[in-house]
Amino acid sequence: MLFILFIAPLLVLCGCSGNGDDPDLPAADAPRAVLVYMVANNSLGSSNYDSSDINEMLIAAKNGDFGQSRLFVYHHARNAAPVLKEITAEGQRTLLTYDANSSSVSVARMKQVINDFCRAAPAQRRGLVLWSHGSGWIENGIQESGNAISTLSFGDDGGRHMNVTSLRNALSDKLFDFVYFDCCYMAGVEVAYELRHCTDAIVGSATELPSPGMPYDETLRYLLLPEADLVGAASATFDFYNAKSNEARTCTISVINTSALDDLADATRAVYMANNVNSPGFSPQRFMTSACYLYDFGQYVDDLAADLPQLKASFDKALADAVLFKASTPRIWDLLAIDHHSGLSTFIPNENQAEKYHYGNLQWASDVAAALY
């Protein structure tokens, strides 16, 4: 049985950028506008996955899946100037072209694009799709306080990346009622908790997502509804991959209710404070096929709480309230069996990895995981 997630109307207004009103832009509010923030200046772009997904968007538009809602794409193609464009049944209409002085995975550029999108798309509700590579909570992307650049977290702009703490800052105005991660590894409790005040709901994958990403010609009919049906979109993505065979049958996906994450943090902290040692022989469910820093969150905490029935019951309820939908194929790439999938991943403390990837920067680390030490 599928559940539709109804999002309350936003009570905040978008900021504006640009010089005055554009007479070509409609004055009436659309019921919903969605921005796909597509950072394809990387291997995905060189393999034309961005073009394939835009073609799927055009198919959905021609099929009438948008209704009265509107779809915009910030498209940073491989070795090209980024553009903001609208997708309609008539094709693609470029609104703005951006220079390359600011990286697409910087807070400044993301905020600029969001403001331009808001001005171009007066709407009652807004959603955001983040399209690129992803690596979860890892904190060694662009250092926003300076010019240092290293690697990994959300997005890949020619080797530059955005920390999830920076993403939180970019989305702090809470202009989107959902954030859908069309990239790998972003359905982690650390990521969701970091963004809990930025949006009402998050969709993402705890594992690697195949490069084609979500099938937009199947999902936009749900994402562009006035009341976005996130479970419908997540189910469509899962069904698309679950119908395949062998190594192509690979997908995990979750819909997360961010308003439940503070209670989940409280319940998890209570377990961690009561017991920080797993049972003998415990083998955590891995979510990565090689070097691993992401494990199943529910399995890990339930094992710690196995002899703490009241704390376990409180945790299980909090997790059920937070994860509105979850689905998993039996295996990932036909290499890794998925025996446990709670809908969220987590980092199991490892001093070397924690220091190398700056785990302590995260709010979950300070508010919850610190109780493990």
Coordinates of C-alpha atoms in Angstrom, one line a residue:
M1 CA 0.0 0.0 0.0
L2 CA 1.3 3.4 -0.9
F3 CA 1.0 6.5 1.2
I4 CA 0.9 10.0 -0.3
L5 CA 2.9 12.6 1.5
F6 CA 1.0 15.9 1.7
I7 CA 3.2 18.9 2.2
A8 CA 1.7 22.1 3.8
P9 CA 2.0 25.3 1.7
L10 CA 5.1 27.2 2.3
L11 CA 4.7 30.4 4.3
V12 CA 7.9 32.0 3.1
L13 CA 8.7 34.0 0.0
C14 CA 11.6 33.6 -2.3
G15 CA 14.2 36.3 -2.5
C16 CA 14.8 37.9 -5.9
S17 CA 17.8 38.7 -8.0
G18 CA 18.2 40.6 -11.2
N19 CA 17.2 44.0 -12.4
G20 CA 13.5 44.6 -12.1
D21 CA 10.6 42.5 -13.4
D22 CA 10.8 40.5 -16.6
P23 CA 7.6 41.0 -18.7
D24 CA 8.1 37.6 -20.2
L25 CA 7.6 35.9 -16.9
P26 CA 4.1 35.0 -15.8
A27 CA 2.7 36.9 -12.8
A28 CA 0.3 34.2 -11.6
D29 CA 1.5 31.6 -9.1
A30 CA 1.8 28.1 -10.4
P31 CA 0.5 25.4 -8.0
R32 CA 4.1 24.0 -7.9
A33 CA 7.5 24.7 -9.4
V34 CA 10.4 22.3 -9.2
L35 CA 14.1 23.1 -9.8
V36 CA 16.4 20.3 -10.9
Y37 CA 19.9 21.4 -9.9
M38 CA 21.9 19.4 -12.4
V39 CA 25.7 19.4 -11.8
A40 CA 27.0 17.4 -14.7
N41 CA 30.4 18.8 -15.2
N42 CA 31.8 15.4 -14.5
S43 CA 31.8 11.7 -15.7
L44 CA 27.9 11.7 -15.7
G45 CA 28.0 14.6 -18.2
S46 CA 30.7 13.1 -20.3
S47 CA 28.5 10.0 -20.6
N48 CA 25.5 12.1 -21.5
Y49 CA 23.3 11.0 -18.6
D50 CA 22.2 14.7 -18.2
S51 CA 21.0 14.8 -21.8
S52 CA 19.1 11.6 -21.4
D53 CA 17.4 12.8 -18.3
I54 CA 16.4 16.1 -19.9
N55 CA 15.0 14.1 -22.8
E56 CA 12.9 12.2 -20.2
M57 CA 11.7 15.5 -18.8
L58 CA 10.7 16.7 -22.3
I59 CA 8.7 13.4 -22.8
A60 CA 6.9 14.0 -19.5
A61 CA 6.1 17.6 -20.5
K62 CA 4.7 16.4 -23.9
N63 CA 2.6 13.8 -22.1
G64 CA 0.9 16.5 -20.1
D65 CA 2.4 15.3 -16.8
F66 CA 3.1 18.8 -15.6
G67 CA -0.5 20.0 -15.3
Q68 CA -0.3 23.7 -14.3
S69 CA 3.0 23.2 -12.5
R70 CA 6.4 24.2 -13.9
L71 CA 9.8 22.6 -14.2
F72 CA 13.2 24.4 -14.4
V73 CA 16.7 23.0 -14.7
Y74 CA 20.0 24.6 -13.7
H75 CA 22.2 22.7 -16.1
H76 CA 25.9 22.7 -15.8
A77 CA 26.9 20.4 -18.6
R78 CA 30.4 19.0 -19.1
N79 CA 32.9 21.8 -19.9
A80 CA 30.1 24.2 -20.6
A81 CA 28.7 27.4 -19.2
P82 CA 25.8 26.7 -16.7
V83 CA 22.3 27.8 -17.7
L84 CA 18.9 28.1 -16.1
K85 CA 16.1 26.9 -18.4
E86 CA 12.5 25.9 -18.3
I87 CA 11.2 22.6 -19.7
T88 CA 7.8 22.8 -21.4
A89 CA 5.9 20.7 -24.0
E90 CA 7.3 23.1 -26.6
G91 CA 10.9 22.3 -25.6
Q92 CA 13.7 24.0 -23.6
R93 CA 13.7 27.8 -23.0
T94 CA 17.0 29.2 -21.7
L95 CA 16.5 32.1 -19.2
L96 CA 19.9 32.8 -17.9
T97 CA 23.5 31.9 -18.6
Y98 CA 26.1 31.9 -15.7
D99 CA 29.8 32.5 -15.8
A100 CA 32.3 30.0 -14.5
N101 CA 33.7 32.2 -11.7
S102 CA 31.6 30.6 -9.1
S103 CA 31.5 26.8 -8.7
S104 CA 28.1 25.1 -9.1
V105 CA 28.8 23.4 -5.7
S106 CA 29.5 26.6 -3.9
V107 CA 26.9 28.1 -1.5
A108 CA 27.0 31.4 -3.4
R109 CA 26.2 29.9 -6.7
M110 CA 23.4 27.7 -5.4
K111 CA 21.8 30.6 -3.5
Q112 CA 22.0 32.7 -6.7
V113 CA 20.3 30.0 -8.8
I114 CA 17.6 29.5 -6.2
N115 CA 16.9 33.2 -6.2
D116 CA 16.7 33.3 -10.0
F117 CA 14.5 30.3 -10.0
C118 CA 12.1 31.9 -7.5
R119 CA 11.9 35.1 -9.5
A120 CA 11.2 33.1 -12.7
A121 CA 8.7 30.7 -11.1
P122 CA 6.2 32.3 -8.8
A123 CA 4.6 29.3 -7.2
Q124 CA 2.6 28.2 -4.2
R125 CA 5.0 25.4 -3.5
R126 CA 8.4 24.5 -4.6
G127 CA 10.5 21.3 -4.7
L128 CA 14.2 20.7 -5.4
V129 CA 16.0 17.8 -7.1
L130 CA 19.7 17.6 -6.6
W131 CA 21.3 15.8 -9.6
S132 CA 25.0 14.8 -9.6
H133 CA 27.4 12.4 -7.8
G134 CA 27.0 12.0 -4.1
S135 CA 28.9 10.4 -1.2
G136 CA 26.7 11.0 1.8
W137 CA 27.9 12.9 5.0
I138 CA 31.5 13.1 4.1
E139 CA 32.9 16.5 5.0
N140 CA 35.9 17.3 2.8
G141 CA 34.4 19.4 0.0
I142 CA 34.9 23.1 -0.7
Q143 CA 35.8 24.9 2.5
E144 CA 33.4 27.9 2.4
S145 CA 35.5 29.9 4.8
G146 CA 38.5 29.9 2.4
N147 CA 39.6 28.8 -1.0
A148 CA 40.8 25.3 -0.1
I149 CA 39.2 22.6 -2.3
S150 CA 39.4 18.8 -1.8
T151 CA 36.9 16.1 -2.6
L152 CA 33.5 14.5 -2.0
S153 CA 30.0 14.9 -0.6
F154 CA 27.1 16.3 -2.8
G155 CA 27.9 17.1 -6.4
D156 CA 30.9 17.0 -8.6
D157 CA 31.8 20.2 -10.5
G158 CA 35.1 19.3 -12.3
G159 CA 36.5 17.8 -9.1
R160 CA 35.0 20.3 -6.7
H161 CA 32.3 19.2 -4.2
M162 CA 29.9 20.6 -1.6
N163 CA 29.9 19.6 2.1
V164 CA 26.4 18.7 3.5
T165 CA 27.0 21.4 6.1
S166 CA 27.4 23.9 3.2
L167 CA 24.3 22.5 1.6
R168 CA 22.4 23.2 4.8
N169 CA 23.6 26.8 4.6
A170 CA 22.5 27.1 1.0
L171 CA 19.0 25.8 1.8
S172 CA 18.6 27.5 5.2
D173 CA 15.7 29.7 4.0
K174 CA 13.5 26.6 3.7
L175 CA 12.1 27.5 0.3
F176 CA 11.5 23.9 -0.8
D177 CA 9.1 21.5 0.8
F178 CA 11.0 18.5 -0.5
V179 CA 14.6 17.7 -1.5
Y180 CA 15.0 14.7 -3.8
F181 CA 18.6 13.5 -4.1
D182 CA 19.0 12.0 -7.5
C183 CA 22.5 10.8 -6.6
C184 CA 24.2 8.1 -4.6
Y185 CA 24.4 7.5 -0.8
M186 CA 22.4 10.5 0.4
A187 CA 19.7 8.7 2.5
G188 CA 21.9 8.8 5.6
V189 CA 20.7 9.8 9.1
E190 CA 23.6 12.3 9.3
V191 CA 22.5 14.0 6.0
A192 CA 18.8 14.0 6.9
Y193 CA 19.5 15.4 10.4
E194 CA 21.7 18.1 9.0
L195 CA 18.9 19.3 6.6
R196 CA 16.0 18.7 9.0
H197 CA 15.2 22.5 9.3
C198 CA 15.7 23.1 5.5
T199 CA 12.8 21.1 4.1
D200 CA 9.8 19.0 5.1
A201 CA 10.9 15.8 3.4
I202 CA 13.9 14.1 1.8
V203 CA 14.0 11.4 -0.8
G204 CA 17.3 9.5 -1.4
S205 CA 19.2 6.3 -1.7
A206 CA 21.3 4.7 1.1
T207 CA 23.4 2.9 -1.5
E208 CA 24.9 3.6 -4.9
L209 CA 22.3 4.7 -7.4
P210 CA 22.7 3.6 -11.1
S211 CA 24.0 6.4 -13.3
P212 CA 20.8 6.9 -15.2
G213 CA 19.2 8.0 -11.9
M214 CA 15.5 8.4 -11.6
P215 CA 13.3 7.9 -14.7
Y216 CA 11.9 11.5 -15.0
D217 CA 9.3 10.4 -17.5
E218 CA 7.8 8.2 -14.8
T219 CA 8.4 10.4 -11.7
L220 CA 7.5 14.0 -12.7
R221 CA 3.8 13.3 -12.7
Y222 CA 4.2 12.8 -8.9
L223 CA 6.7 15.5 -8.1
L224 CA 4.8 18.2 -10.0
L225 CA 1.5 17.6 -8.3
P226 CA 0.3 20.6 -6.1
E227 CA 0.6 18.2 -3.2
A228 CA 3.8 16.3 -4.2
D229 CA 3.4 12.5 -4.0
L230 CA 6.9 11.7 -2.9
V231 CA 6.1 8.1 -2.2
G232 CA 4.7 7.8 -5.7
A233 CA 7.9 9.2 -7.2
A234 CA 10.1 7.0 -5.0
S235 CA 8.1 3.9 -5.9
A236 CA 8.3 4.7 -9.6
T237 CA 12.1 4.9 -9.3
F238 CA 12.3 1.7 -7.4
D239 CA 9.9 -0.2 -9.7
F240 CA 12.0 0.9 -12.7
Y241 CA 15.1 -0.8 -11.3
N242 CA 13.4 -3.7 -9.6
A243 CA 12.0 -4.8 -12.9
K244 CA 15.5 -5.3 -14.3
S245 CA 17.6 -8.5 -13.9
N246 CA 21.1 -9.5 -12.7
E247 CA 23.4 -6.6 -11.8
A248 CA 21.0 -4.0 -13.3
R249 CA 18.4 -4.9 -10.6
T250 CA 19.9 -2.6 -8.0
C251 CA 18.2 0.2 -6.0
T252 CA 17.4 1.4 -2.5
I253 CA 15.2 4.4 -1.9
S254 CA 13.6 6.1 1.1
V255 CA 11.2 9.0 1.9
I256 CA 12.1 10.8 5.1
N257 CA 9.9 13.0 7.2
T258 CA 12.3 15.6 8.7
S259 CA 9.9 16.8 11.4
A260 CA 10.4 13.4 13.1
L261 CA 14.2 13.6 13.2
D262 CA 14.5 15.4 16.5
D263 CA 12.6 12.6 18.2
L264 CA 14.7 10.0 16.4
A265 CA 17.8 11.7 17.6
D266 CA 16.5 11.6 21.2
A267 CA 15.6 8.0 21.0
T268 CA 19.0 7.1 19.4
R269 CA 20.9 9.1 22.0
A270 CA 19.2 7.2 24.8
V271 CA 20.3 3.9 23.3
Y272 CA 23.8 5.1 22.8
M273 CA 24.1 6.3 26.3
A274 CA 22.8 3.0 27.7
N275 CA 25.0 0.7 25.6
N276 CA 27.8 1.4 23.0
V277 CA 28.9 -2.2 22.4
N278 CA 27.4 -4.5 19.8
S279 CA 26.5 -8.1 20.6
P280 CA 29.1 -10.8 20.0
G281 CA 29.3 -11.7 16.3
F282 CA 27.3 -8.7 15.1
S283 CA 27.9 -8.1 11.5
P284 CA 26.6 -4.7 10.3
Q285 CA 24.8 -4.4 7.0
R286 CA 27.1 -2.7 4.6
F287 CA 25.7 -0.3 2.0
M288 CA 28.9 0.0 0.0
T289 CA 30.5 -2.8 -2.1
S290 CA 34.2 -1.9 -1.4
A291 CA 35.7 0.4 1.3
C292 CA 32.7 1.2 3.5
Y293 CA 31.6 4.0 5.8
L294 CA 27.8 3.6 5.4
Y295 CA 25.9 0.9 7.3
D296 CA 22.2 0.2 8.0
F297 CA 21.1 2.6 10.8
G298 CA 18.2 0.6 12.1
Q299 CA 20.0 -2.7 12.3
Y300 CA 22.9 -1.1 14.2
V301 CA 20.9 0.7 16.8
D302 CA 18.5 -2.3 17.3
D303 CA 21.4 -4.5 18.1
L304 CA 22.7 -2.1 20.7
A305 CA 19.2 -2.0 22.2
A306 CA 18.5 -5.7 22.0
D307 CA 18.6 -6.0 25.9
L308 CA 16.9 -2.7 26.4
P309 CA 13.2 -3.4 25.4
Q310 CA 11.8 0.0 26.4
L311 CA 14.5 2.0 24.6
K312 CA 14.3 -0.3 21.6
A313 CA 10.5 0.2 21.4
S314 CA 11.0 4.0 21.5
F315 CA 13.7 3.9 18.9
D316 CA 11.7 1.6 16.5
K317 CA 8.7 4.0 16.8
A318 CA 10.8 7.0 16.1
L319 CA 12.4 5.4 13.1
A320 CA 9.0 4.4 11.7
D321 CA 7.8 7.9 12.1
A322 CA 10.8 9.3 10.3
V323 CA 10.9 6.8 7.4
L324 CA 7.7 7.1 5.5
F325 CA 8.6 4.7 2.7
K326 CA 11.6 2.4 2.0
A327 CA 12.3 -0.2 -0.6
S328 CA 15.3 -2.3 -1.6
T329 CA 16.2 -4.8 -4.2
P330 CA 17.6 -8.1 -2.8
R331 CA 21.2 -7.2 -3.9
I332 CA 23.2 -4.2 -5.0
W333 CA 25.0 -4.8 -8.3
D334 CA 24.4 -8.5 -7.8
L335 CA 27.4 -8.3 -5.4
L336 CA 26.1 -7.2 -2.0
A337 CA 23.1 -8.9 -0.3
I338 CA 20.7 -6.4 1.3
D339 CA 19.3 -8.3 4.3
H340 CA 18.6 -5.2 6.3
H341 CA 17.3 -1.8 5.0
S342 CA 15.8 0.5 7.5
G343 CA 15.7 3.4 5.1
L344 CA 18.6 5.2 6.5
S345 CA 22.4 4.6 6.7
T346 CA 24.8 5.6 9.4
F347 CA 28.5 5.9 10.1
I348 CA 29.7 3.4 12.7
P349 CA 32.4 5.3 14.6
N350 CA 35.9 4.6 13.4
E351 CA 38.5 7.0 14.6
N352 CA 40.5 7.1 11.4
Q353 CA 37.6 7.7 9.1
A354 CA 36.0 10.1 11.5
E355 CA 39.1 12.3 11.6
K356 CA 39.8 12.0 7.9
Y357 CA 36.3 12.9 6.8
H358 CA 35.6 15.4 9.5
Y359 CA 32.6 13.6 11.0
G360 CA 32.7 15.9 14.0
N361 CA 31.5 18.8 11.8
L362 CA 28.0 17.3 11.7
Q363 CA 25.2 18.1 14.0
W364 CA 24.3 14.4 14.3
A365 CA 27.9 13.7 15.5
S366 CA 27.7 16.3 18.3
D367 CA 24.0 15.8 19.3
V368 CA 23.8 12.0 19.1
A369 CA 26.9 10.0 18.1
A370 CA 29.1 11.7 20.7
A371 CA 27.2 9.6 23.3
L372 CA 29.1 6.5 21.9
Y373 CA 32.5 7.8 23.0

